[in-house]
Amino acid sequence: MDTVTSADGTPIAFRTLGDGPTVVIVNGALSTAADASGLAEALAASGLRAVTWDRRARGDSGDARGSAPERESEDLAAVIEAAGGDAAVLGHSSGAVLALFAASLGVPIRRLFLSEPPLHAGEPAPHDLPDRLQALVDDGALEDAVATFQVEGVGLPREMVEGMRARGALTLLAPLAQSTVYDARLVRDAGGPTAAMLEVGQPIVILRGEQTFPVLVEAADRLAAARPDAELVVVPESVMHRPDPAATARIVAERMG
């Protein structure tokens, strides 16, 4: 485990595995660097150097309340610099939105791999969702914040989320409650996507599972239509918003070669 200090002074924890061209993994909502360990191992086995990191308010990283997507972009820039300054970025879910947004701000990224980014394909989440999530976190209602994010931000059925609560799953996710504020803010502000995000100069590979949520299929297809120079890759092994490590690593390695 290493730590780098982001532009606003927030410590960001990261890990490296393997040797070769560097690929920085950006996780999605309610996950930490540890959740990307299987993907990192697959990338390393493919001859790449994988970097995983805890986004702010997660795991071993710090936080600065009120953080905007620009601050998380600075976190990614700091990780890339600490990893040697020359890296491709593989972002999954909201991590893919962050990767594309950071590239639009000029964060130095060699190539973008965007796995099922939840770009707006229909009605976006309520505009006030980040503020309501922050109020729940400030009141100590961490499980309620996670549940509200899952229902209103992700779109899971309420009965499914309440089943997760009954099984204790929300208790395990409660330490990540503050991060739901930042993910909700990121997708609200950058999930359009912005015009600048559609104009980034880096090569883009869009990945999605063959069997995944319809809204994510639509989002991937819309991004591919908006960026006809991008490559859209359907990954049969990736099922229901879970990137298959071996298949994903193979696709990345082939294009990094």
XYZ file of C-alpha atoms in Angstrom:
257
model
C 0.000 0.000 0.000
C 1.290 3.435 -0.957
C -0.229 6.858 -0.386
C -0.185 9.978 -2.530
C -1.483 13.414 -1.553
C -4.104 14.878 -3.857
C -4.182 18.565 -4.817
C -6.497 19.506 -1.938
C -4.392 17.625 0.619
C -6.493 14.460 0.761
C -4.412 11.270 1.141
C -5.231 8.666 -1.503
C -4.176 5.045 -0.981
C -3.137 2.911 -3.952
C -1.518 -0.422 -4.779
C 0.459 -1.679 -7.778
C 0.735 -5.202 -9.119
C 2.709 -6.575 -12.032
C 5.143 -5.155 -14.579
C 4.540 -3.611 -17.967
C 2.440 -0.745 -19.321
C 0.393 0.804 -16.534
C -3.389 0.538 -16.260
C -5.104 2.461 -13.462
C -8.415 0.927 -12.408
C -11.203 3.268 -11.263
C -13.883 1.468 -9.267
C -17.588 2.125 -9.347
C -19.956 2.982 -6.512
C -19.810 1.311 -3.105
C -16.527 -0.467 -3.786
C -12.906 -0.175 -2.703
C -9.541 -1.047 -4.194
C -9.863 -4.532 -2.725
C -12.895 -5.195 -4.922
C -10.701 -4.757 -8.015
C -8.075 -7.249 -6.857
C -9.246 -9.989 -9.224
C -9.144 -7.629 -12.176
C -5.714 -6.351 -11.113
C -4.387 -9.907 -10.897
C -5.741 -10.702 -14.365
C -4.148 -7.569 -15.818
C -0.826 -8.421 -14.167
C -1.012 -11.951 -15.565
C -1.509 -10.387 -19.011
C 1.794 -8.510 -18.796
C 0.453 -5.221 -17.512
C 1.071 -3.179 -14.385
C -2.241 -2.711 -12.581
C -2.901 0.122 -10.149
C -5.888 -0.039 -7.809
C -6.835 2.778 -5.454
C -9.399 3.749 -2.865
C -11.393 6.699 -4.136
C -11.857 9.379 -1.474
C -14.128 8.473 1.446
C -13.374 4.795 0.882
C -11.065 2.239 2.409
C -7.663 3.614 3.378
C -8.051 6.980 1.614
C -9.019 10.225 3.282
C -11.854 12.609 2.555
C -12.758 16.273 2.312
C -16.447 16.895 2.868
C -18.202 18.654 0.024
C -15.904 17.188 -2.635
C -16.905 17.774 -6.255
C -16.087 15.624 -9.303
C -13.130 17.937 -9.966
C -11.537 16.819 -6.694
C -11.869 13.154 -7.615
C -10.321 13.970 -10.982
C -7.372 15.477 -9.113
C -7.158 12.253 -7.099
C -6.878 10.250 -10.313
C -4.234 12.646 -11.633
C -2.233 12.211 -8.420
C -2.408 8.415 -8.662
C -1.311 8.480 -12.308
C 1.626 10.735 -11.466
C 2.643 8.545 -8.533
C 2.479 5.504 -10.811
C 4.926 7.053 -13.260
C 2.820 9.549 -15.195
C 2.044 7.363 -18.207
C -1.054 5.210 -17.869
C -4.212 3.972 -19.479
C -7.319 4.088 -17.317
C -9.913 1.355 -16.945
C -13.047 2.695 -15.288
C -16.088 0.662 -14.352
C -19.584 2.072 -13.764
C -19.300 5.494 -12.098
C -15.537 4.991 -12.304
C -15.885 5.088 -16.085
C -17.767 8.392 -15.820
C -14.980 9.743 -13.604
C -12.289 8.567 -16.045
C -13.964 10.282 -18.990
C -14.649 13.431 -16.973
C -11.041 13.579 -15.749
C -9.797 13.231 -19.326
C -12.006 16.183 -20.318
C -10.244 18.270 -17.658
C -6.841 17.446 -19.099
C -5.748 14.680 -16.730
C -2.988 12.864 -18.684
C -4.447 9.508 -19.739
C -3.001 7.462 -22.587
C -6.128 5.442 -23.396
C -9.628 5.092 -21.920
C -11.363 1.783 -21.262
C -14.926 2.567 -20.158
C -16.842 -0.366 -18.701
C -20.626 0.127 -18.569
C -20.644 3.850 -17.699
C -24.075 4.856 -16.281
C -24.455 7.853 -18.556
C -27.956 9.288 -18.628
C -30.202 7.203 -20.852
C -33.610 8.435 -19.805
C -34.590 10.201 -16.611
C -31.552 10.991 -14.434
C -31.653 10.629 -10.661
C -33.298 13.475 -8.720
C -31.158 16.609 -8.794
C -31.261 16.959 -5.014
C -30.137 13.379 -4.343
C -26.566 14.302 -3.293
C -27.860 16.835 -0.766
C -30.352 14.370 0.698
C -27.690 11.689 0.915
C -25.363 14.107 2.717
C -28.119 14.946 5.200
C -28.596 11.250 5.969
C -24.850 10.754 6.433
C -24.638 13.808 8.693
C -27.503 12.409 10.788
C -25.650 9.112 11.163
C -28.221 7.211 9.076
C -25.536 5.484 7.028
C -27.574 2.449 5.999
C -30.429 4.708 4.937
C -28.011 6.717 2.791
C -26.791 3.543 1.095
C -30.364 2.317 0.584
C -31.497 5.656 -0.842
C -28.556 5.701 -3.245
C -29.260 2.136 -4.367
C -32.924 2.912 -5.060
C -32.748 6.443 -6.468
C -29.214 6.574 -7.819
C -28.729 3.042 -9.110
C -32.349 2.185 -9.786
C -32.619 -1.055 -7.832
C -36.132 -2.073 -6.720
C -36.876 -0.944 -3.181
C -37.886 -4.453 -2.133
C -34.512 -5.771 -3.292
C -32.663 -3.151 -1.267
C -34.768 -3.843 1.809
C -33.926 -7.512 1.373
C -30.270 -6.533 1.374
C -30.856 -4.633 4.605
C -32.503 -7.663 6.198
C -29.513 -9.824 5.263
C -27.054 -7.342 6.767
C -25.542 -6.279 3.430
C -26.197 -2.591 4.063
C -24.352 -2.800 7.369
C -21.256 -3.930 5.457
C -21.644 -1.046 2.992
C -22.389 1.605 5.632
C -18.715 2.729 5.971
C -18.899 3.808 2.296
C -22.001 5.959 2.787
C -20.163 9.271 2.335
C -18.906 8.097 -1.040
C -22.485 7.758 -2.295
C -22.755 11.541 -2.065
C -19.788 11.923 -4.404
C -20.972 9.261 -6.843
C -24.438 10.801 -7.006
C -22.883 14.227 -7.587
C -20.528 12.858 -10.240
C -23.245 11.154 -12.279
C -25.557 14.152 -11.882
C -22.969 16.690 -13.025
C -20.985 14.642 -15.555
C -23.317 11.847 -16.574
C -24.904 13.816 -19.433
C -22.128 13.519 -20.579
C -20.723 17.026 -20.965
C -19.707 18.302 -24.394
C -16.070 18.333 -23.297
C -16.287 14.662 -22.332
C -17.412 13.795 -25.842
C -14.471 15.697 -27.317
C -11.537 14.108 -25.470
C -8.671 13.142 -27.725
C -7.738 9.802 -26.181
C -8.632 6.512 -27.882
C -11.762 5.104 -26.270
C -12.834 1.487 -25.849
C -16.351 0.981 -24.462
C -17.025 -2.359 -22.816
C -20.353 -3.846 -21.802
C -21.648 -7.264 -20.946
C -23.881 -9.235 -23.262
C -26.258 -9.753 -20.358
C -26.510 -6.564 -18.320
C -29.088 -3.978 -17.320
C -30.900 -2.514 -20.347
C -30.199 1.053 -19.234
C -26.460 0.294 -19.369
C -26.747 -1.250 -22.825
C -28.488 1.908 -23.990
C -25.897 4.139 -22.328
C -22.992 2.265 -23.951
C -24.650 2.346 -27.349
C -25.419 6.064 -27.043
C -21.811 6.848 -26.148
C -20.580 4.772 -29.083
C -22.942 6.657 -31.403
C -21.743 10.002 -30.044
C -18.098 8.929 -30.507
C -18.058 6.908 -33.748
C -14.266 6.631 -33.482
C -14.673 4.697 -30.234
C -14.594 0.903 -30.221
C -17.584 -0.835 -28.631
C -16.769 -4.309 -27.327
C -19.472 -6.660 -26.056
C -18.013 -9.037 -23.468
C -20.074 -12.240 -23.187
C -18.289 -13.301 -19.998
C -19.299 -10.098 -18.143
C -22.762 -10.577 -16.647
C -25.107 -8.124 -14.919
C -22.700 -5.227 -14.416
C -19.830 -7.423 -13.224
C -16.762 -7.230 -15.482
C -15.174 -10.614 -15.965
C -11.512 -10.212 -14.914
C -9.915 -12.580 -17.434
C -11.967 -11.418 -20.424
C -11.565 -7.748 -19.547
C -7.818 -8.119 -19.057
C -7.497 -9.875 -22.404
C -9.295 -7.033 -24.200
C -7.197 -4.384 -22.458
C -3.919 -6.199 -23.053
C -4.645 -6.668 -26.774
C -5.201 -2.936 -27.187
C -2.285 -1.893 -24.993
C 0.152 -3.974 -27.015
